mmCIF file of C-alpha atoms in Angstrom:
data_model
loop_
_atom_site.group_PDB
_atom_site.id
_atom_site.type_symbol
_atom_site.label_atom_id
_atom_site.label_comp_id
_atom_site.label_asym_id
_atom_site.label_seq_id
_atom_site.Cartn_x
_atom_site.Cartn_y
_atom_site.Cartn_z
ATOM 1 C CA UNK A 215 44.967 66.912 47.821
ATOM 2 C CA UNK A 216 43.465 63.438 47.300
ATOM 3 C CA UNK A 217 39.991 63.074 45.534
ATOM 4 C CA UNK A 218 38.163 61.600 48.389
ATOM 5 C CA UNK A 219 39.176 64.832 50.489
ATOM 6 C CA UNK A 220 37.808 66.856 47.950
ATOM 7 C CA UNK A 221 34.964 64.836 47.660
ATOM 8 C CA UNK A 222 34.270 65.524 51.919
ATOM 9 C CA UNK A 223 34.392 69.015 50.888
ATOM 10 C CA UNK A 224 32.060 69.210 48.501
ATOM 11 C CA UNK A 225 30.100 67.561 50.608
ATOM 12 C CA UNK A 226 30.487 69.479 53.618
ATOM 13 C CA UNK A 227 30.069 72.968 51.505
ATOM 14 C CA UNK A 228 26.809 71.316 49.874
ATOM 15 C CA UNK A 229 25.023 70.159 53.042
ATOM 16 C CA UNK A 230 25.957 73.477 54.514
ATOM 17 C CA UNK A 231 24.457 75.385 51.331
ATOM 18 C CA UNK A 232 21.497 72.724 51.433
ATOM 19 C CA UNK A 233 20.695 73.856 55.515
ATOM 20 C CA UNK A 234 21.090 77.092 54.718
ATOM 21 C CA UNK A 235 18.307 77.220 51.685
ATOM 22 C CA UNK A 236 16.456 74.907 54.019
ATOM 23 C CA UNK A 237 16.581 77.877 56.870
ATOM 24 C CA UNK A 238 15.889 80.496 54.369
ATOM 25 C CA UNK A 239 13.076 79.006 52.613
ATOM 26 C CA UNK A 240 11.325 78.329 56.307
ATOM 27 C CA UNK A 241 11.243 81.902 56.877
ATOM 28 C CA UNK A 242 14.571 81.492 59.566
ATOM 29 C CA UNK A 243 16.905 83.751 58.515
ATOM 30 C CA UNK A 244 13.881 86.709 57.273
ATOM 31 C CA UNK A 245 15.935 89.929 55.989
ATOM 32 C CA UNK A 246 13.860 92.457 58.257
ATOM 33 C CA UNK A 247 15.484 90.727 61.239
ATOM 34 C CA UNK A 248 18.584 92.014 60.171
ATOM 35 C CA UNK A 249 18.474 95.085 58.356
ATOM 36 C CA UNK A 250 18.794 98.597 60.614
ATOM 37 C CA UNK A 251 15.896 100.240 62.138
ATOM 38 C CA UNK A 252 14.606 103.528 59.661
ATOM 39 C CA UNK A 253 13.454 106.950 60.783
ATOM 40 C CA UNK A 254 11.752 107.297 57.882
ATOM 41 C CA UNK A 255 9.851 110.556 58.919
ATOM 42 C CA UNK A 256 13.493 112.027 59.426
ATOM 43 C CA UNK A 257 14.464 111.305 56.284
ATOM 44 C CA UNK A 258 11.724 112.251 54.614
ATOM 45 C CA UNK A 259 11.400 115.472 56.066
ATOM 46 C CA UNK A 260 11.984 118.058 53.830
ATOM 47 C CA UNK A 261 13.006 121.107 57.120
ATOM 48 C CA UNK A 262 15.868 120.125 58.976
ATOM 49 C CA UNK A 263 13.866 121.407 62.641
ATOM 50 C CA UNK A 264 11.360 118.544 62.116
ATOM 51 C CA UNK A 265 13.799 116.010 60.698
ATOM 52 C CA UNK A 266 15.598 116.657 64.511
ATOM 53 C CA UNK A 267 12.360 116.193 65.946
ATOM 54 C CA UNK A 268 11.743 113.644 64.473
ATOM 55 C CA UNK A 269 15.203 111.858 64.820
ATOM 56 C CA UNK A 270 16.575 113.404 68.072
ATOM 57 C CA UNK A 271 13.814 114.189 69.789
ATOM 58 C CA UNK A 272 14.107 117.972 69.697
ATOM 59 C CA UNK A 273 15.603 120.426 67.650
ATOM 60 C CA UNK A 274 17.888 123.015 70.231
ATOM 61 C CA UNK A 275 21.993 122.206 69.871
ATOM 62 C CA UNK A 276 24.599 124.208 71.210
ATOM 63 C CA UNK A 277 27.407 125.211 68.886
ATOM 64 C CA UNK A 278 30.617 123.084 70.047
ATOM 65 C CA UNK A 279 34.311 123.758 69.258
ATOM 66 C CA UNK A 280 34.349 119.668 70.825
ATOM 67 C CA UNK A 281 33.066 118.782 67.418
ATOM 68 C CA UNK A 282 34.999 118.564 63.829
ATOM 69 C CA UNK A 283 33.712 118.222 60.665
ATOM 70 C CA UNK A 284 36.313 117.411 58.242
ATOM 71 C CA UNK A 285 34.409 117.795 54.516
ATOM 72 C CA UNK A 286 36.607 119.162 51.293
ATOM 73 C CA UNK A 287 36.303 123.026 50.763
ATOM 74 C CA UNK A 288 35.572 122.567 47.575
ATOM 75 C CA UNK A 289 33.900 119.558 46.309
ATOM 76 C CA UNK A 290 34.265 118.983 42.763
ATOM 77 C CA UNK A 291 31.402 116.337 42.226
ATOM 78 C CA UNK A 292 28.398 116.533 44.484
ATOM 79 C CA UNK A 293 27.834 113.191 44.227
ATOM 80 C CA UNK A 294 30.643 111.603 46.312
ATOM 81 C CA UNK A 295 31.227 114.457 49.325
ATOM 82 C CA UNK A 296 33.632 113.150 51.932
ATOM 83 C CA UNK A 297 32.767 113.602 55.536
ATOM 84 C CA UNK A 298 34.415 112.583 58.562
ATOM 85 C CA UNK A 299 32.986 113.906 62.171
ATOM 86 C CA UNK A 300 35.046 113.661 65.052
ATOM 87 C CA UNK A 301 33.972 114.677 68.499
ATOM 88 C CA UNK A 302 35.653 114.503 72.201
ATOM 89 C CA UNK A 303 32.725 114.828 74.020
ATOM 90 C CA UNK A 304 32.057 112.155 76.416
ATOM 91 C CA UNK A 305 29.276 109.755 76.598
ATOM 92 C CA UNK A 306 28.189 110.164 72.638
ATOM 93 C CA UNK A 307 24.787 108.469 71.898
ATOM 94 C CA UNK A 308 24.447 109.617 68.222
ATOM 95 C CA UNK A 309 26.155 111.129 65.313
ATOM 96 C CA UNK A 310 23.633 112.990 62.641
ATOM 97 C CA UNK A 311 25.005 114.111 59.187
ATOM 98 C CA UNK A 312 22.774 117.273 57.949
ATOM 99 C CA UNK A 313 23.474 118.416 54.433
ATOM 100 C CA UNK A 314 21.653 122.080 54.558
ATOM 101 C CA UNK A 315 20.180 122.685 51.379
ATOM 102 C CA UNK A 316 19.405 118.989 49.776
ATOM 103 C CA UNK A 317 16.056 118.369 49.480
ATOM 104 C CA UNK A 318 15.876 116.200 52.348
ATOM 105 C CA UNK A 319 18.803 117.464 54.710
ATOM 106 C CA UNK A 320 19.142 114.871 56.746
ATOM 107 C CA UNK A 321 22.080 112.223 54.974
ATOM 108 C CA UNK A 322 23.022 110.064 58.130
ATOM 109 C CA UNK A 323 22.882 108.952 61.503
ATOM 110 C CA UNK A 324 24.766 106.411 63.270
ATOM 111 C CA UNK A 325 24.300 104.953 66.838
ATOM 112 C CA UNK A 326 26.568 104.384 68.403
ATOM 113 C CA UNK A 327 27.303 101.907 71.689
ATOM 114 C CA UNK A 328 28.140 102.715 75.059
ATOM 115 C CA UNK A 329 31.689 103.513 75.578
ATOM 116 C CA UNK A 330 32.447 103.942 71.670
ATOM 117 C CA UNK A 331 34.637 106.913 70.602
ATOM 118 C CA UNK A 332 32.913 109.330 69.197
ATOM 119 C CA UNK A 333 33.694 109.354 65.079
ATOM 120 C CA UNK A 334 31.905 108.541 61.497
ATOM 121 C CA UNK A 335 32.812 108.669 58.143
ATOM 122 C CA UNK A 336 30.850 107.870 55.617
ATOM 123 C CA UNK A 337 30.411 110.057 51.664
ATOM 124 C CA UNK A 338 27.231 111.995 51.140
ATOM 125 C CA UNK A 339 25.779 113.973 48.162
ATOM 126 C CA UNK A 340 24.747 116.966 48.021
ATOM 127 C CA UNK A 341 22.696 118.739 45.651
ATOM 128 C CA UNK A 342 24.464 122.493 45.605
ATOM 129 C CA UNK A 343 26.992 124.581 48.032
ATOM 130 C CA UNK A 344 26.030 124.601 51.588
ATOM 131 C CA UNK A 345 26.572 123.522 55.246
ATOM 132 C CA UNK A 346 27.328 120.357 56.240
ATOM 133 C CA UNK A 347 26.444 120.206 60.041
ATOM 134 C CA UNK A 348 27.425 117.396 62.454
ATOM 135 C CA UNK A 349 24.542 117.005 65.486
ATOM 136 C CA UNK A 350 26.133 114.848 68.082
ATOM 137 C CA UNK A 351 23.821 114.106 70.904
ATOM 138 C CA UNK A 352 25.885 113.240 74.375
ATOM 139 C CA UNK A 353 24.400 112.522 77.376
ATOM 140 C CA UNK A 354 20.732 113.591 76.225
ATOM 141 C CA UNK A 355 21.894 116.949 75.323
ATOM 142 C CA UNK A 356 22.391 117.884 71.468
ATOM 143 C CA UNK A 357 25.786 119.798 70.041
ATOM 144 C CA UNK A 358 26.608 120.794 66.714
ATOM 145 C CA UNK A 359 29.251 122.023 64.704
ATOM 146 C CA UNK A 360 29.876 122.846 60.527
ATOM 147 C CA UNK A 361 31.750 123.646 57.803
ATOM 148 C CA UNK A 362 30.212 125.016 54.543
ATOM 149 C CA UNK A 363 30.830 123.163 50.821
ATOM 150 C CA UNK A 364 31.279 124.387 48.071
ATOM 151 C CA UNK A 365 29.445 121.778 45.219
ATOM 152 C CA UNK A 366 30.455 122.565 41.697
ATOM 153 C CA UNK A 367 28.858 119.838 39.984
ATOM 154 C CA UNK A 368 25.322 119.039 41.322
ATOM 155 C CA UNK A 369 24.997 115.000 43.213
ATOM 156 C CA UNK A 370 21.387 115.804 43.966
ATOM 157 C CA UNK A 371 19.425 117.107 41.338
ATOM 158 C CA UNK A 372 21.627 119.916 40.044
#
């Protein structure tokens, strides 16, 4: 590569760094534009009936054998829990990750887009053995489904 083609890209990659500092400084390219919207009274809430209010809208689901909620049996460090929810309901609006007796039960929720498949994985902690329940809410009704875990070191507080 010849110096004056590295010279265009430095120059490229600094006037592109320059308008970019430019557009932050302005107030152009503000973080709270970007960042995901926050339920915070569902998250907060310490009773998993008002965090589902409070999130969903209401708290009545229907047990659903449509729903799975693959979590270890056994889950040696509280701290990183595995969870992977898989539904074949159709029409899936929401996927809420409930973590029975933490502190504040409520661990996730995802939205998801019209036409998406209905799955989420993500790792949650948990503070001591419990359920971890999977709320899907499909076509503006609510369905549920868990699968207890057993913690054996504490990721919450224990």
């Amino acid at each position: 590569m010849s110096t004056e083609m590295k010279r265009r890209i430095f120059l490229k990659r600094s006037l592109a760094a320059s308008a970019v500092g430019i557009a932050a400084g302005a107030g152009m390219l503000a973080p709270q534009q970007i960042l995901a919207a926050w339920n915070k009274a569902a998250f907060e809430s310490k009773e998993l009936p008002n965090a589902l209010d409070a999130l969903l809208g209401s708290s009545e689901t229907t047990e659903s054998a449509d729903i799975g909620v693959k979590a270890p049996d056994i889950a040696e460090n509280g701290a990183v829990v595995p969870v992977t929810v898989t539904t074949s309901i159709a029409d899936v609006e929401s996927i809420a990750i409930i973590a029975s007796n933490n502190p504040s039960p409520l661990v996730a929720n995802f939205v998801l887009g019209k036409g998406a498949i209905g799955f989420a994985a993500t790792r949650i902690k948990m503070g001591k053995t419990g359920d971890v329940i999977a709320v899907v809410k499909a076509g503006g009704k609510l369905y549920s489904a868990k699968k207890e875990v057993k913690v054996t070191i504490g990721g919450c507080g224990g």
